[in-house]
Amino acid sequence: MLHLASGPRFLDASSYPMGFPHEHRIAFRPATGDVLVEIQLPLETIVPAARGYKYVRSRDETTAVPRPEKERKEIYSSVLAQVALRTVHEILAGDPDRVVNGIILNGRVKTIDRATGQEVSPCLVTLSASREQFGMLRLSQVDPAACLKGITRSSLPTLTTSNPSSPSSSST
């Protein structure tokens, strides 16, 4: 169990847009000062398929302007990076006594394996960062996906399952 001043409840208080999952598991390793956190990430469908809408006067109807697939993937990668970086920031900010030395975060998405029809939870984002390393970031000035790629052991959607560390205790 994480034993920070405010406990793991600060992640419960995070506000996300409708459609975002709000599930996490968190554990603290007292011997190393590391927090292990596993978060649920939104599906790619969180990014609208339509870039916008236009009115066609001759047919008196509104039609969707499709968003290119490349753009959808870039936006989705940015969303995943923003959620991961925000989670790490919230954990470190929720530890005023500086008990936490580092964070290992795994971001998973619940989906259906198209080959088997079974529910799977692949890890799309994995990062490991020390408090010092993360503290040097100017989050308001970074590109989230580029920042995440620069942090140790980070990755963005390849839709392959890695073998990340897993928290042993949970809070949802």
CSV table of C-alpha atoms in Angstrom, one decimal, residues 12-153:
chain,number,residue,atom,x,y,z
A,12,ASP,CA,-9.1,9.2,-7.2
A,13,ALA,CA,-9.7,13.0,-7.1
A,14,SER,CA,-8.3,13.5,-10.7
A,15,SER,CA,-10.8,14.8,-13.1
A,16,TYR,CA,-10.8,13.4,-16.7
A,17,PRO,CA,-13.1,13.9,-19.6
A,18,MET,CA,-16.1,11.6,-20.1
A,19,GLY,CA,-15.2,8.3,-21.6
A,20,PHE,CA,-11.8,8.1,-19.9
A,21,PRO,CA,-11.3,5.1,-17.5
A,22,HIS,CA,-10.5,6.0,-14.0
A,23,GLU,CA,-8.9,2.8,-12.7
A,24,HIS,CA,-5.5,2.4,-11.1
A,25,ARG,CA,-3.5,0.1,-8.9
A,26,ILE,CA,-0.7,1.5,-6.9
A,27,ALA,CA,2.0,0.0,-4.6
A,28,PHE,CA,5.0,1.4,-2.7
A,29,ARG,CA,8.4,-0.4,-2.3
A,30,PRO,CA,9.8,1.0,0.9
A,31,ALA,CA,13.2,-0.5,0.3
A,32,THR,CA,13.7,1.5,-2.8
A,33,GLY,CA,11.3,4.3,-2.4
A,34,ASP,CA,9.7,3.4,-5.7
A,35,VAL,CA,6.0,3.6,-6.5
A,36,LEU,CA,4.6,1.1,-8.9
A,37,VAL,CA,1.4,2.3,-10.6
A,38,GLU,CA,-0.8,0.7,-13.2
A,39,ILE,CA,-3.4,2.9,-14.9
A,40,GLN,CA,-6.2,2.1,-17.4
A,41,LEU,CA,-6.0,4.2,-20.5
A,42,PRO,CA,-8.7,5.1,-23.0
A,43,LEU,CA,-9.3,3.2,-26.2
A,44,GLU,CA,-8.2,4.8,-29.5
A,45,THR,CA,-11.9,5.6,-30.1
A,46,ILE,CA,-11.6,8.5,-27.6
A,47,VAL,CA,-10.2,10.5,-30.6
A,48,PRO,CA,-13.1,11.5,-32.8
A,49,ALA,CA,-13.0,10.0,-36.4
A,50,ALA,CA,-14.4,13.3,-37.7
A,51,ARG,CA,-12.1,16.3,-37.9
A,52,GLY,CA,-15.1,18.5,-38.2
A,53,TYR,CA,-18.4,18.9,-40.0
A,54,LYS,CA,-19.5,20.9,-43.0
A,55,TYR,CA,-22.9,22.0,-44.3
A,56,VAL,CA,-23.7,21.0,-47.9
A,57,ARG,CA,-26.3,23.5,-49.0
A,58,SER,CA,-27.3,21.7,-52.2
A,59,ARG,CA,-28.4,18.7,-50.1
A,60,ASP,CA,-29.4,20.6,-47.0
A,61,GLU,CA,-27.3,18.3,-44.8
A,62,THR,CA,-24.3,18.3,-42.6
A,63,THR,CA,-21.5,15.8,-43.4
A,64,ALA,CA,-18.5,14.7,-41.4
A,65,VAL,CA,-15.0,15.7,-42.5
A,66,PRO,CA,-13.0,12.6,-41.7
A,67,ARG,CA,-9.8,12.9,-39.6
A,68,PRO,CA,-6.8,11.2,-41.4
A,69,GLU,CA,-5.7,8.0,-39.7
A,70,LYS,CA,-2.2,9.3,-39.2
A,71,GLU,CA,-3.6,12.4,-37.3
A,72,ARG,CA,-5.8,10.1,-35.1
A,73,LYS,CA,-2.8,8.0,-34.2
A,74,GLU,CA,-0.7,11.1,-33.3
A,75,ILE,CA,-3.5,12.6,-31.2
A,76,TYR,CA,-4.0,9.2,-29.4
A,77,SER,CA,-0.3,9.0,-28.7
A,78,SER,CA,-0.3,12.5,-27.3
A,79,VAL,CA,-3.4,11.7,-25.1
A,80,LEU,CA,-1.7,8.6,-23.7
A,81,ALA,CA,1.5,10.5,-23.0
A,82,GLN,CA,-0.4,13.3,-21.3
A,83,VAL,CA,-2.3,10.9,-19.0
A,84,ALA,CA,1.0,9.1,-18.1
A,85,LEU,CA,2.9,12.4,-17.4
A,86,ARG,CA,-0.1,13.8,-15.4
A,87,THR,CA,-0.3,10.6,-13.3
A,88,VAL,CA,3.4,10.8,-12.4
A,89,HIS,CA,3.2,14.5,-11.6
A,90,GLU,CA,0.2,13.9,-9.4
A,91,ILE,CA,1.9,11.2,-7.4
A,92,LEU,CA,5.0,13.3,-6.9
A,93,ALA,CA,3.0,16.4,-6.0
A,94,GLY,CA,1.0,14.2,-3.5
A,95,ASP,CA,4.2,13.4,-1.7
A,96,PRO,CA,5.3,16.6,0.1
A,97,ASP,CA,7.6,14.6,2.5
A,98,ARG,CA,9.6,13.3,-0.5
A,99,VAL,CA,9.2,9.6,0.5
A,100,VAL,CA,8.9,8.6,-3.2
A,101,ASN,CA,12.3,8.4,-5.0
A,102,GLY,CA,10.9,7.1,-8.4
A,103,ILE,CA,7.9,5.9,-10.3
A,104,ILE,CA,7.4,2.9,-12.5
A,105,LEU,CA,4.2,3.4,-14.5
A,106,ASN,CA,2.4,1.0,-16.8
A,107,GLY,CA,-0.6,2.2,-18.8
A,108,ARG,CA,-2.9,-0.5,-20.1
A,109,VAL,CA,-6.0,-0.5,-22.2
A,110,LYS,CA,-8.9,-3.0,-21.9
A,111,THR,CA,-9.8,-4.3,-25.3
A,112,ILE,CA,-10.8,-7.4,-27.2
A,113,ASP,CA,-8.2,-9.5,-29.0
A,114,ARG,CA,-9.5,-9.7,-32.5
A,115,ALA,CA,-7.8,-13.1,-33.1
A,116,THR,CA,-9.4,-14.8,-30.0
A,117,GLY,CA,-12.4,-12.7,-29.1
A,118,GLN,CA,-11.0,-12.7,-25.5
A,119,GLU,CA,-10.6,-9.6,-23.3
A,120,VAL,CA,-7.0,-8.5,-23.1
A,121,SER,CA,-5.2,-5.7,-21.4
A,122,PRO,CA,-2.0,-4.8,-23.4
A,123,CYS,CA,0.5,-2.4,-21.9
A,124,LEU,CA,0.8,0.6,-24.2
A,125,VAL,CA,2.9,2.9,-22.0
A,126,THR,CA,5.7,2.0,-19.7
A,127,LEU,CA,8.0,4.5,-18.0
A,128,SER,CA,10.4,4.6,-15.2
A,129,ALA,CA,11.5,8.0,-13.8
A,130,SER,CA,13.3,9.2,-10.7
A,131,ARG,CA,11.9,12.1,-8.8
A,132,GLU,CA,15.0,14.1,-9.8
A,133,GLN,CA,14.7,13.3,-13.5
A,134,PHE,CA,11.0,14.1,-13.5
A,135,GLY,CA,11.5,17.3,-11.5
A,136,MET,CA,13.8,18.7,-14.2
A,137,LEU,CA,10.9,18.6,-16.7
A,138,ARG,CA,9.0,21.8,-17.6
A,139,LEU,CA,5.8,20.0,-18.3
A,140,SER,CA,4.0,23.2,-19.6
A,141,GLN,CA,6.7,23.5,-22.3
A,142,VAL,CA,7.1,19.9,-23.5
A,143,ASP,CA,5.5,18.0,-26.3
A,144,PRO,CA,3.9,15.1,-24.3
A,145,ALA,CA,4.8,12.3,-26.7
A,146,ALA,CA,8.3,13.5,-27.2
A,147,CYS,CA,8.8,13.9,-23.5
A,148,LEU,CA,7.5,10.5,-22.7
A,149,LYS,CA,9.9,9.0,-25.3
A,150,GLY,CA,12.7,10.8,-23.6
A,151,ILE,CA,12.0,9.3,-20.2
A,152,THR,CA,13.7,6.0,-19.3
A,153,ARG,CA,11.9,2.9,-20.5
